[in-house]
Amino acid sequence: MAATSYSTLLTLTTPTQPEHNTKQPCKNMKEVKQLQAQITKKGLSNRPMSYSKVISSCADIATPESLEYAKKAYELFERDERSRVSLYMLNSLIRGYCAAGLVDEAILTYAQIVGKGVTPDQYTVRFVLSGCAKADLFLEGIQLHGSVLKLGLEEDLSIQNCLIHMYAVCGEIDFAKKLFDEMSERDVVSWTSLICGCARRDRPKEAVSLFFEMVDAGIYPNSVTLVGAISACAKLRDLDLGEKVSSYISKTGLTVNTFLANALVDMYMKCGAKDRAKQLFGERVDKNLESYNALLSNYVRQGMEREALATLVEMLQRGQQPDRVTMISVAKAISQLGDFAFGRQFHGYVMRNGLDDWHTVGNAIIDMYSSCGKQELACRVFDRMSTKSVVSWNCLITGFAKNGNVDLALKLFNEMPETDVVTWNTMIGALVRGSLFDDAIELFKVMQNEGVKADKVTMMSIASACGYLGDLDLAKWIYHCIENQGIHRDLKLNRALADMFSRCGDTESAMQVFDKVKNIDVSSWTRVIEILNEIPKRQAV
């Protein structure tokens, strides 16, 4: 009866179809149905091999529709075979779920395997680990690591690599590094997973160091390794190091594919070699969306707004459709230019193409109109947004504050359903810029009472307010707040604190702040000299 059910399923979903070449993989559900029709026609529909072929084909397509069909096919197989479990078929299902981003379904299927007393193999574990990495599921990943140990698969190189990749992608670099250090054997995948993880998680120096360690160990990089190492050099803004790393492209005989070219363009731009970036970009015939986004975002970052807008025009002329990353970069370029006319055209394009459904793009447009001094239009965009995140509110408040309307900014601030540290920083900064120093200090105290953790941006604004008030007791309290809350004191914050103490008449404390600074820039030295010049004047008084 179960076999008939499966045959019926195939017959119902596969009316007369042209034959599919069974040696070729199915590209879509139409071809899967053609394959099923052939299986039914030959009377093979109740054979395990037939089920495997259908389920594997559906997993390759990896759409919700194909995977739902595969799941039903597997349920029919279990009925046919009287609850017999096929690990191969379940592995195919897990693989398909992970490829489609349905990681919860993959984990549920894994749990079913274990629940039925079937021992997962290395393929099961690898597929689920890749899913955990894709969905940033660290807790599930670490539980799976425990299963790896129980199954005795901890020495399997491919599984070790999957674990390193999972930990690195989830931002747990120390876990990944510990596992990497304990490996008895490493291949290019092991090194690449850790290098790319460090590069992504703001540990670029470690990424580059690992790259050269790998080369010294006699393991040559692949294109993915090089993309990771080059992106690390871009974050370090170190052109010489970037050149040294990229020299391995020719040394290893690798072709500069689109991903490598994009990484190189990004590195050249961030390291100030704009002409080389433009030359490389211009030479590429295989420009994709990421290529344009890399160039465009770097133009915006470096204040080359007109070049950014020209890149957008070229992109559209070539038929390349922008995404939300493109739109946000373009909105930022217009904001920096304050070009209202271009901004209106851009907003029209966004609306005509249905791109305003992305709330991140809506936020960027609010900021764009605010920067152009068109706060009323910014409010209209905000009012029309179906989803208003904290960021949306922050953009609107920032706009009012930027355009000098502190009262309306404060009114909005008090109406917000939820706030974050950026909201508080925006409001405190607006009060300081409006010379409402006492109000800024009072708002900071409210922030502290509500348990919102301040950061260095908060403290720079508060130090500035205190300096203008000239209140030494308040200055000492602010300094202790920073120390007690463990807020990192970078050069800018130290300079603000020194300036605060100096304005409050405590030049000794101001100099003590500078004594703890390791790398003082020119403007900081200038401020030190000014403070030293103030000492005799204060002593004379």
Coordinates of C-alpha atoms in Angstrom, one line a residue:
M1 CA 0.0 0.0 0.0
A2 CA 2.8 2.4 0.9
A3 CA 4.5 1.6 -2.4
T4 CA 1.3 2.4 -4.2
S5 CA 1.1 5.7 -2.3
Y6 CA 4.5 6.7 -3.5
S7 CA 3.6 5.7 -7.1
T8 CA 0.4 7.7 -6.8
L9 CA 2.4 10.7 -5.5
L10 CA 4.7 10.5 -8.6
T11 CA 1.8 10.0 -11.0
L12 CA -0.3 12.9 -9.6
T13 CA 2.6 15.4 -9.8
T14 CA 4.1 14.1 -13.1
P15 CA 1.7 14.2 -16.0
T16 CA 3.2 13.2 -19.3
Q17 CA 6.7 14.7 -19.2
P18 CA 9.6 14.5 -21.7
E19 CA 12.3 12.1 -20.4
H20 CA 15.1 13.5 -18.2
N21 CA 18.6 12.2 -18.7
T22 CA 19.1 10.4 -15.4
K23 CA 22.9 10.8 -15.6
Q24 CA 22.5 14.6 -15.4
P25 CA 21.6 16.3 -12.1
C26 CA 18.2 17.9 -12.0
K27 CA 18.2 21.7 -12.1
N28 CA 14.6 22.3 -11.0
M29 CA 11.5 20.6 -9.8
K30 CA 10.2 20.1 -13.4
E31 CA 13.2 17.9 -14.1
V32 CA 12.7 16.1 -10.8
K33 CA 9.2 15.3 -11.9
Q34 CA 10.5 14.0 -15.2
L35 CA 12.9 11.8 -13.3
Q36 CA 10.1 10.5 -11.1
A37 CA 7.9 9.8 -14.2
Q38 CA 10.7 7.6 -15.6
I39 CA 11.1 5.8 -12.3
T40 CA 7.3 5.1 -12.1
K41 CA 7.2 4.0 -15.8
K42 CA 9.9 1.4 -15.2
G43 CA 8.2 0.1 -12.0
L44 CA 11.1 1.1 -9.8
S45 CA 9.3 3.6 -7.6
N46 CA 9.5 1.4 -4.4
R47 CA 13.2 0.8 -4.6
P48 CA 15.5 2.5 -2.1
M49 CA 17.8 3.7 -4.9
S50 CA 14.9 5.5 -6.5
Y51 CA 14.0 7.3 -3.3
S52 CA 17.7 8.3 -2.8
K53 CA 17.9 9.7 -6.3
V54 CA 14.7 11.8 -5.9
I55 CA 15.6 13.1 -2.4
S56 CA 19.2 13.9 -3.4
S57 CA 18.0 15.8 -6.5
C58 CA 15.6 17.8 -4.3
A59 CA 18.4 18.6 -1.9
D60 CA 20.6 19.8 -4.8
I61 CA 17.8 22.3 -5.8
A62 CA 17.4 23.4 -2.2
T63 CA 14.2 25.4 -2.3
P64 CA 11.4 25.2 0.3
E65 CA 9.2 23.4 -2.3
S66 CA 11.8 20.8 -3.3
L67 CA 12.7 20.1 0.4
E68 CA 9.1 19.7 1.4
Y69 CA 8.8 17.2 -1.4
A70 CA 11.9 15.4 -0.4
K71 CA 10.7 15.2 3.2
K72 CA 7.4 13.6 2.0
A73 CA 9.3 11.1 -0.2
Y74 CA 11.4 10.1 2.8
E75 CA 8.4 9.6 5.0
L76 CA 6.9 7.3 2.3
F77 CA 10.2 5.4 2.1
E78 CA 10.2 4.7 5.9
R79 CA 6.6 3.4 5.5
D80 CA 7.6 1.2 2.6
E81 CA 10.6 -0.2 4.4
R82 CA 8.8 -0.6 7.8
S83 CA 10.6 2.2 9.7
R84 CA 14.0 1.4 8.2
V85 CA 16.3 4.4 8.4
S86 CA 18.5 5.6 5.5
L87 CA 21.3 7.7 6.8
Y88 CA 22.2 8.6 3.2
M89 CA 18.8 10.1 2.5
L90 CA 18.6 11.9 5.8
N91 CA 22.1 13.4 5.1
S92 CA 20.8 14.6 1.8
L93 CA 17.9 16.2 3.5
I94 CA 20.2 17.9 6.0
R95 CA 22.5 19.1 3.2
G96 CA 19.5 20.6 1.4
Y97 CA 18.1 22.3 4.5
C98 CA 21.5 23.9 5.2
A99 CA 21.9 25.1 1.6
A100 CA 18.5 26.7 1.7
G101 CA 19.2 28.4 5.1
L102 CA 16.6 26.2 6.9
V103 CA 19.1 25.3 9.6
D104 CA 16.4 24.7 12.3
E105 CA 15.0 21.9 10.0
A106 CA 18.5 20.5 9.6
I107 CA 19.1 20.4 13.4
L108 CA 15.7 18.8 13.9
T109 CA 16.5 16.1 11.3
Y110 CA 19.8 15.5 13.1
A111 CA 18.0 15.1 16.4
Q112 CA 15.6 12.6 14.7
I113 CA 18.6 10.5 13.5
V114 CA 20.0 10.3 17.0
G115 CA 16.6 9.7 18.5
K116 CA 16.1 6.7 16.3
G117 CA 19.3 5.2 17.6
V118 CA 21.2 5.7 14.3
T119 CA 24.8 6.8 14.6
P120 CA 25.5 9.9 12.5
D121 CA 28.6 9.7 10.3
Q122 CA 31.1 12.4 9.3
Y123 CA 28.9 13.7 6.5
T124 CA 26.0 14.3 8.9
V125 CA 28.2 16.2 11.3
R126 CA 29.9 18.2 8.6
F127 CA 26.5 19.3 7.0
V128 CA 25.0 20.4 10.3
L129 CA 28.2 22.2 11.3
S130 CA 28.2 24.1 8.1
G131 CA 24.5 25.0 8.8
C132 CA 25.4 26.3 12.3
A133 CA 28.2 28.4 10.8
K134 CA 25.8 29.8 8.2
A135 CA 23.2 30.7 10.8
D136 CA 25.7 31.9 13.4
L137 CA 24.5 29.3 15.9
F138 CA 27.3 29.1 18.4
L139 CA 25.5 27.3 21.2
E140 CA 24.2 24.6 18.8
G141 CA 27.6 24.3 17.3
I142 CA 29.3 23.8 20.6
Q143 CA 26.8 21.1 21.4
L144 CA 27.6 19.4 18.1
H145 CA 31.3 19.6 19.0
G146 CA 30.4 17.5 22.1
S147 CA 28.7 14.9 19.8
V148 CA 31.9 14.8 17.7
L149 CA 33.9 13.8 20.8
K150 CA 31.3 11.1 21.7
L151 CA 31.3 9.7 18.2
G152 CA 35.1 9.6 18.1
L153 CA 35.3 11.8 15.1
E154 CA 37.6 14.5 16.7
E155 CA 40.6 13.3 14.6
D156 CA 38.8 13.6 11.3
L157 CA 40.5 16.5 9.4
S158 CA 37.4 17.6 7.5
I159 CA 35.4 17.8 10.7
Q160 CA 38.2 19.6 12.5
N161 CA 38.1 22.1 9.6
C162 CA 34.3 22.5 9.9
L163 CA 34.6 23.1 13.6
I164 CA 37.3 25.8 13.1
H165 CA 35.2 27.4 10.4
M166 CA 32.0 27.3 12.6
Y167 CA 33.8 28.9 15.6
A168 CA 35.5 31.5 13.5
V169 CA 32.3 32.5 11.7
C170 CA 30.5 32.7 15.0
G171 CA 33.2 35.1 16.3
E172 CA 34.7 32.7 18.8
I173 CA 38.2 33.0 17.5
D174 CA 39.8 31.8 20.7
F175 CA 37.9 28.5 20.4
A176 CA 38.9 28.2 16.8
K177 CA 42.6 29.0 17.6
K178 CA 42.7 26.4 20.4
L179 CA 41.4 23.7 18.2
F180 CA 43.7 24.8 15.4
D181 CA 46.8 24.6 17.7
E182 CA 45.8 21.1 18.9
M183 CA 45.6 19.7 15.3
S184 CA 48.2 17.1 14.4
E185 CA 47.7 17.8 10.7
R186 CA 46.6 21.0 9.0
D187 CA 45.7 21.7 5.3
V188 CA 45.0 24.8 3.4
V189 CA 41.3 24.7 4.6
S190 CA 42.4 24.7 8.2
W191 CA 44.6 27.8 7.7
T192 CA 42.1 29.6 5.5
S193 CA 39.2 29.2 8.0
L194 CA 41.3 30.7 10.8
I195 CA 42.8 33.5 8.6
C196 CA 39.4 34.6 7.2
G197 CA 37.8 34.4 10.7
C198 CA 40.5 36.7 12.2
A199 CA 40.1 39.1 9.2
R200 CA 36.4 39.3 9.6
R201 CA 36.4 39.7 13.4
D202 CA 38.8 42.7 13.6
R203 CA 41.9 40.7 14.3
P204 CA 43.7 41.6 11.1
K205 CA 47.3 41.5 12.5
E206 CA 46.7 37.9 13.5
A207 CA 45.2 37.1 10.1
V208 CA 48.3 38.4 8.2
S209 CA 50.7 36.7 10.7
L210 CA 48.9 33.4 10.2
F211 CA 49.1 33.8 6.4
F212 CA 52.9 34.1 6.5
E213 CA 53.1 31.2 9.0
M214 CA 51.1 29.1 6.5
V215 CA 53.4 29.9 3.6
D216 CA 56.5 29.2 5.8
A217 CA 55.0 25.8 6.6
G218 CA 55.0 25.0 2.9
I219 CA 51.2 25.3 2.4
Y220 CA 50.3 27.5 -0.5
P221 CA 47.2 29.7 -0.3
N222 CA 44.2 29.4 -2.5
S223 CA 42.1 32.3 -3.7
V224 CA 39.9 32.3 -0.6
T225 CA 43.0 32.5 1.7
L226 CA 44.2 35.4 -0.3
V227 CA 40.9 37.3 -0.1
G228 CA 41.0 36.9 3.7
A229 CA 44.6 38.1 4.0
I230 CA 44.2 41.0 1.6
S231 CA 41.0 42.1 3.4
A232 CA 43.1 42.1 6.6
C233 CA 45.7 44.3 5.0
A234 CA 42.9 46.7 3.9
K235 CA 41.7 46.9 7.6
L236 CA 45.3 47.7 8.6
R237 CA 45.6 50.3 5.9
D238 CA 49.0 48.8 5.1
L239 CA 49.7 49.0 1.3
D240 CA 53.2 47.5 1.5
L241 CA 51.9 44.5 3.4
G242 CA 49.0 44.2 1.0
E243 CA 51.5 44.1 -1.9
K244 CA 53.5 41.5 -0.2
V245 CA 50.5 39.3 0.4
S246 CA 49.1 39.8 -3.1
S247 CA 52.4 38.8 -4.7
Y248 CA 51.4 35.2 -3.9
I249 CA 48.7 35.4 -6.6
S250 CA 51.4 35.2 -9.3
K251 CA 53.7 33.0 -7.2
T252 CA 50.9 30.3 -6.9
G253 CA 49.8 30.8 -10.5
L254 CA 46.2 31.7 -9.4
T255 CA 43.9 33.5 -11.7
V256 CA 42.5 36.8 -10.4
N257 CA 38.9 35.9 -10.1
T258 CA 36.1 38.4 -9.3
F259 CA 36.4 37.9 -5.6
L260 CA 40.1 38.5 -5.6
A261 CA 39.8 41.5 -7.8
N262 CA 37.1 43.0 -5.4
A263 CA 39.4 42.4 -2.4
L264 CA 42.3 44.1 -4.2
V265 CA 40.2 47.1 -5.2
D266 CA 39.0 47.5 -1.6
M267 CA 42.5 47.2 -0.3
Y268 CA 43.9 49.7 -2.7
M269 CA 41.2 52.2 -1.9
K270 CA 41.5 51.9 1.8
C271 CA 45.3 52.2 1.6
G272 CA 45.0 55.4 -0.4
A273 CA 46.1 53.9 -3.8
K274 CA 43.0 55.2 -5.6
D275 CA 44.5 55.3 -9.1
R276 CA 45.5 51.6 -8.9
A277 CA 42.1 50.7 -7.6
K278 CA 40.4 52.5 -10.5
Q279 CA 42.8 51.0 -13.0
L280 CA 42.1 47.5 -11.7
F281 CA 38.4 48.1 -11.6
G282 CA 38.4 49.5 -15.2
E283 CA 40.3 46.5 -16.5
R284 CA 37.8 44.0 -15.2
V285 CA 35.2 42.7 -17.7
D286 CA 33.5 40.5 -15.0
K287 CA 32.4 43.3 -12.7
N288 CA 29.6 42.2 -10.4
L289 CA 27.5 43.9 -7.7
E290 CA 30.2 43.4 -5.1
S291 CA 32.8 45.0 -7.4
Y292 CA 30.6 48.2 -7.7
N293 CA 29.7 48.2 -4.0
A294 CA 33.4 47.9 -3.0
L295 CA 34.4 50.9 -5.2
L296 CA 31.3 53.0 -4.4
S297 CA 31.5 52.6 -0.6
N298 CA 35.2 53.4 -0.5
Y299 CA 34.6 56.6 -2.6
V300 CA 32.0 57.6 0.0
R301 CA 34.3 56.8 2.9
Q302 CA 37.1 58.9 1.4
G303 CA 34.9 61.9 0.6
M304 CA 34.9 61.3 -3.2
E305 CA 31.1 61.7 -3.4
R306 CA 30.9 62.7 -7.1
E307 CA 33.0 59.7 -8.1
A308 CA 30.6 57.5 -6.1
L309 CA 27.6 58.9 -7.9
A310 CA 29.3 58.5 -11.3
T311 CA 29.9 54.8 -10.4
L312 CA 26.2 54.4 -9.7
V313 CA 25.4 55.9 -13.1
E314 CA 27.8 53.5 -14.8
M315 CA 26.4 50.6 -12.9
L316 CA 22.9 51.3 -14.0
Q317 CA 23.9 51.9 -17.6
R318 CA 25.5 48.4 -17.6
G319 CA 22.3 46.9 -16.4
Q320 CA 23.6 46.0 -12.9
Q321 CA 20.8 46.2 -10.4
P322 CA 21.8 47.8 -7.1
D323 CA 21.1 46.2 -3.7
R324 CA 20.6 47.8 -0.2
V325 CA 24.3 48.1 0.3
T326 CA 24.5 50.2 -2.9
M327 CA 21.5 52.3 -1.9
I328 CA 22.9 53.1 1.6
S329 CA 26.3 54.2 0.1
V330 CA 24.6 56.4 -2.4
A331 CA 22.3 58.0 0.2
K332 CA 25.4 58.7 2.3
A333 CA 27.2 60.3 -0.6
I334 CA 24.2 62.6 -1.2
S335 CA 24.1 63.4 2.5
Q336 CA 27.8 64.4 2.5
L337 CA 27.2 66.6 -0.6
G338 CA 24.0 68.0 0.7
D339 CA 22.7 67.7 -2.9
F340 CA 18.9 67.9 -2.5
A341 CA 18.1 67.8 -6.2
F342 CA 20.0 64.5 -6.8
G343 CA 18.5 63.2 -3.5
R344 CA 15.0 63.7 -4.8
Q345 CA 15.9 61.8 -8.0
F346 CA 17.5 59.1 -6.0
H347 CA 14.5 58.7 -3.7
G348 CA 12.2 58.5 -6.8
Y349 CA 14.3 55.7 -8.2
V350 CA 14.2 53.8 -4.8
M351 CA 10.3 54.1 -4.7
R352 CA 9.8 53.1 -8.4
N353 CA 11.9 50.0 -7.9
G354 CA 10.3 49.0 -4.6
L355 CA 13.6 49.4 -2.7
D356 CA 12.0 51.4 0.1
D357 CA 10.7 48.2 1.7
W358 CA 14.2 47.8 3.2
H359 CA 14.0 49.8 6.4
T360 CA 17.8 50.2 6.3
V361 CA 17.4 52.1 3.0
G362 CA 14.6 54.2 4.6
N363 CA 16.9 55.1 7.5
A364 CA 19.6 56.2 5.0
I365 CA 17.0 58.4 3.1
I366 CA 15.9 60.0 6.4
D367 CA 19.5 60.9 7.1
M368 CA 19.9 62.1 3.5
Y369 CA 17.0 64.6 3.7
S370 CA 18.1 65.8 7.2
S371 CA 21.6 66.5 5.9
C372 CA 20.1 68.5 3.0
G373 CA 18.1 70.5 5.6
K374 CA 14.8 69.0 4.5
Q375 CA 13.6 67.8 7.8
E376 CA 9.9 67.8 6.8
L377 CA 10.6 65.3 4.0
A378 CA 12.7 63.2 6.5
C379 CA 9.6 63.1 8.8
R380 CA 7.4 62.0 5.8
V381 CA 9.7 59.1 5.1
F382 CA 9.7 58.1 8.8
D383 CA 5.9 58.3 9.0
R384 CA 5.5 56.0 6.0
M385 CA 7.9 53.3 7.2
S386 CA 6.1 50.1 8.1
T387 CA 9.0 49.1 10.5
K388 CA 10.5 51.8 12.7
S389 CA 13.6 50.4 14.4
V390 CA 15.6 52.2 17.1
V391 CA 18.0 53.2 14.2
S392 CA 15.0 54.9 12.4
W393 CA 14.2 57.0 15.5
N394 CA 17.9 57.8 16.0
C395 CA 18.2 59.1 12.4
L396 CA 15.2 61.4 12.8
I397 CA 16.5 62.7 16.2
T398 CA 19.9 63.2 14.8
G399 CA 18.4 65.2 11.9
F400 CA 16.5 67.6 14.2
A401 CA 19.6 68.0 16.4
K402 CA 21.8 68.6 13.3
N403 CA 19.4 71.3 12.1
G404 CA 19.4 73.1 15.4
N405 CA 15.9 72.0 16.6
V406 CA 16.9 70.6 20.0
D407 CA 13.5 70.9 21.5
L408 CA 11.8 68.7 18.9
A409 CA 14.7 66.2 19.1
L410 CA 14.1 66.0 22.9
K411 CA 10.4 65.6 22.4
L412 CA 11.0 62.7 20.0
F413 CA 13.5 61.2 22.4
N414 CA 10.9 61.2 25.2
E415 CA 8.4 59.5 22.8
M416 CA 10.7 56.6 21.8
P417 CA 9.4 53.1 22.6
E418 CA 13.0 52.0 23.2
T419 CA 16.4 53.5 23.2
D420 CA 20.0 52.4 22.8
V421 CA 23.4 54.1 23.6
V422 CA 23.4 55.8 20.2
T423 CA 20.1 57.5 21.1
W424 CA 21.4 58.8 24.4
N425 CA 24.7 59.9 22.7
T426 CA 22.8 61.7 20.0
M427 CA 20.7 63.6 22.5
I428 CA 23.5 64.4 24.9
G429 CA 25.7 65.6 21.9
A430 CA 22.8 67.8 20.7
L431 CA 22.5 69.5 24.1
V432 CA 26.3 70.1 24.2
R433 CA 26.3 71.6 20.7
G434 CA 23.4 73.8 21.7
S435 CA 25.4 75.0 24.8
L436 CA 22.9 73.4 27.1
F437 CA 25.7 72.0 29.3
D438 CA 23.8 71.6 32.5
D439 CA 21.0 69.8 30.7
A440 CA 23.5 67.4 29.0
I441 CA 25.0 66.5 32.5
E442 CA 21.5 65.9 33.9
L443 CA 20.6 63.7 30.9
F444 CA 23.8 61.7 31.4
K445 CA 22.9 61.1 35.1
V446 CA 19.4 59.8 34.0
M447 CA 21.2 57.5 31.5
Q448 CA 23.3 56.2 34.4
N449 CA 20.3 55.7 36.6
E450 CA 18.5 53.7 33.8
G451 CA 21.4 51.3 33.6
V452 CA 22.4 52.3 30.0
K453 CA 26.2 51.7 29.7
A454 CA 28.0 54.8 28.4
D455 CA 30.8 54.5 25.8
K456 CA 33.7 56.8 24.8
V457 CA 31.4 58.9 22.6
T458 CA 29.2 59.6 25.6
M459 CA 32.1 60.6 27.7
M460 CA 33.7 62.9 25.1
S461 CA 30.4 64.9 25.0
I462 CA 30.2 64.9 28.8
A463 CA 33.8 65.9 29.2
S464 CA 33.2 68.8 26.8
A465 CA 30.2 70.0 28.7
C466 CA 32.0 69.8 32.0
G467 CA 35.0 71.8 30.6
Y468 CA 32.7 74.6 29.5
L469 CA 31.1 74.6 33.0
G470 CA 34.5 74.7 34.7
D471 CA 33.4 72.4 37.5
L472 CA 36.4 70.6 38.9
D473 CA 34.4 68.3 41.3
L474 CA 32.2 67.3 38.4
A475 CA 35.3 66.7 36.2
K476 CA 36.8 64.3 38.9
W477 CA 33.4 62.5 39.1
I478 CA 33.4 62.1 35.3
Y479 CA 36.9 60.7 35.3
H480 CA 36.1 58.2 38.0
C481 CA 33.0 57.1 36.0
I482 CA 35.2 56.3 33.1
E483 CA 37.7 54.4 35.3
N484 CA 35.0 52.5 37.2
Q485 CA 33.0 51.5 34.1
G486 CA 36.1 50.3 32.2
I487 CA 35.5 52.5 29.2
H488 CA 38.5 52.3 26.8
R489 CA 40.4 55.6 26.7
D490 CA 41.6 56.1 23.2
L491 CA 43.5 59.2 22.0
K492 CA 40.4 61.3 21.3
L493 CA 38.9 60.6 24.8
N494 CA 42.2 61.3 26.5
R495 CA 42.4 64.6 24.7
A496 CA 38.9 65.5 25.7
L497 CA 39.7 64.6 29.4
A498 CA 42.9 66.7 29.4
D499 CA 41.0 69.6 27.9
M500 CA 38.3 69.2 30.5
F501 CA 40.8 69.3 33.4
S502 CA 42.6 72.2 31.9
R503 CA 39.4 74.3 31.5
C504 CA 38.6 73.4 35.1
G505 CA 42.0 74.9 36.2
D506 CA 43.6 71.5 37.1
T507 CA 46.6 71.5 34.7
E508 CA 48.3 68.8 36.8
S509 CA 45.5 66.3 36.2
A510 CA 45.4 67.3 32.5
M511 CA 49.1 66.5 32.1
Q512 CA 48.7 63.2 34.0
V513 CA 46.1 62.1 31.5
F514 CA 48.6 62.8 28.6
D515 CA 51.4 60.9 30.5
K516 CA 49.3 57.7 30.1
V517 CA 49.0 58.2 26.3
K518 CA 51.4 56.0 24.3
N519 CA 51.0 57.5 20.8
I520 CA 50.3 61.3 20.8
D521 CA 49.5 62.9 17.5
V522 CA 50.4 66.5 16.4
S523 CA 47.1 68.0 17.6
S524 CA 47.5 66.4 21.0
W525 CA 51.1 67.7 21.3
T526 CA 49.7 71.2 20.4
R527 CA 47.2 70.9 23.2
V528 CA 50.0 69.8 25.7
I529 CA 51.9 72.9 24.8
E530 CA 48.8 75.1 25.3
I531 CA 48.2 73.5 28.7
L532 CA 51.9 74.0 29.7
N533 CA 51.6 77.7 28.7
E534 CA 48.6 78.1 30.9
I535 CA 50.4 77.0 34.1
P536 CA 52.4 80.2 34.7
K537 CA 49.3 82.3 34.0
R538 CA 47.3 80.4 36.6
Q539 CA 50.2 80.6 39.1
A540 CA 50.3 84.4 38.6
V541 CA 46.6 84.7 39.4

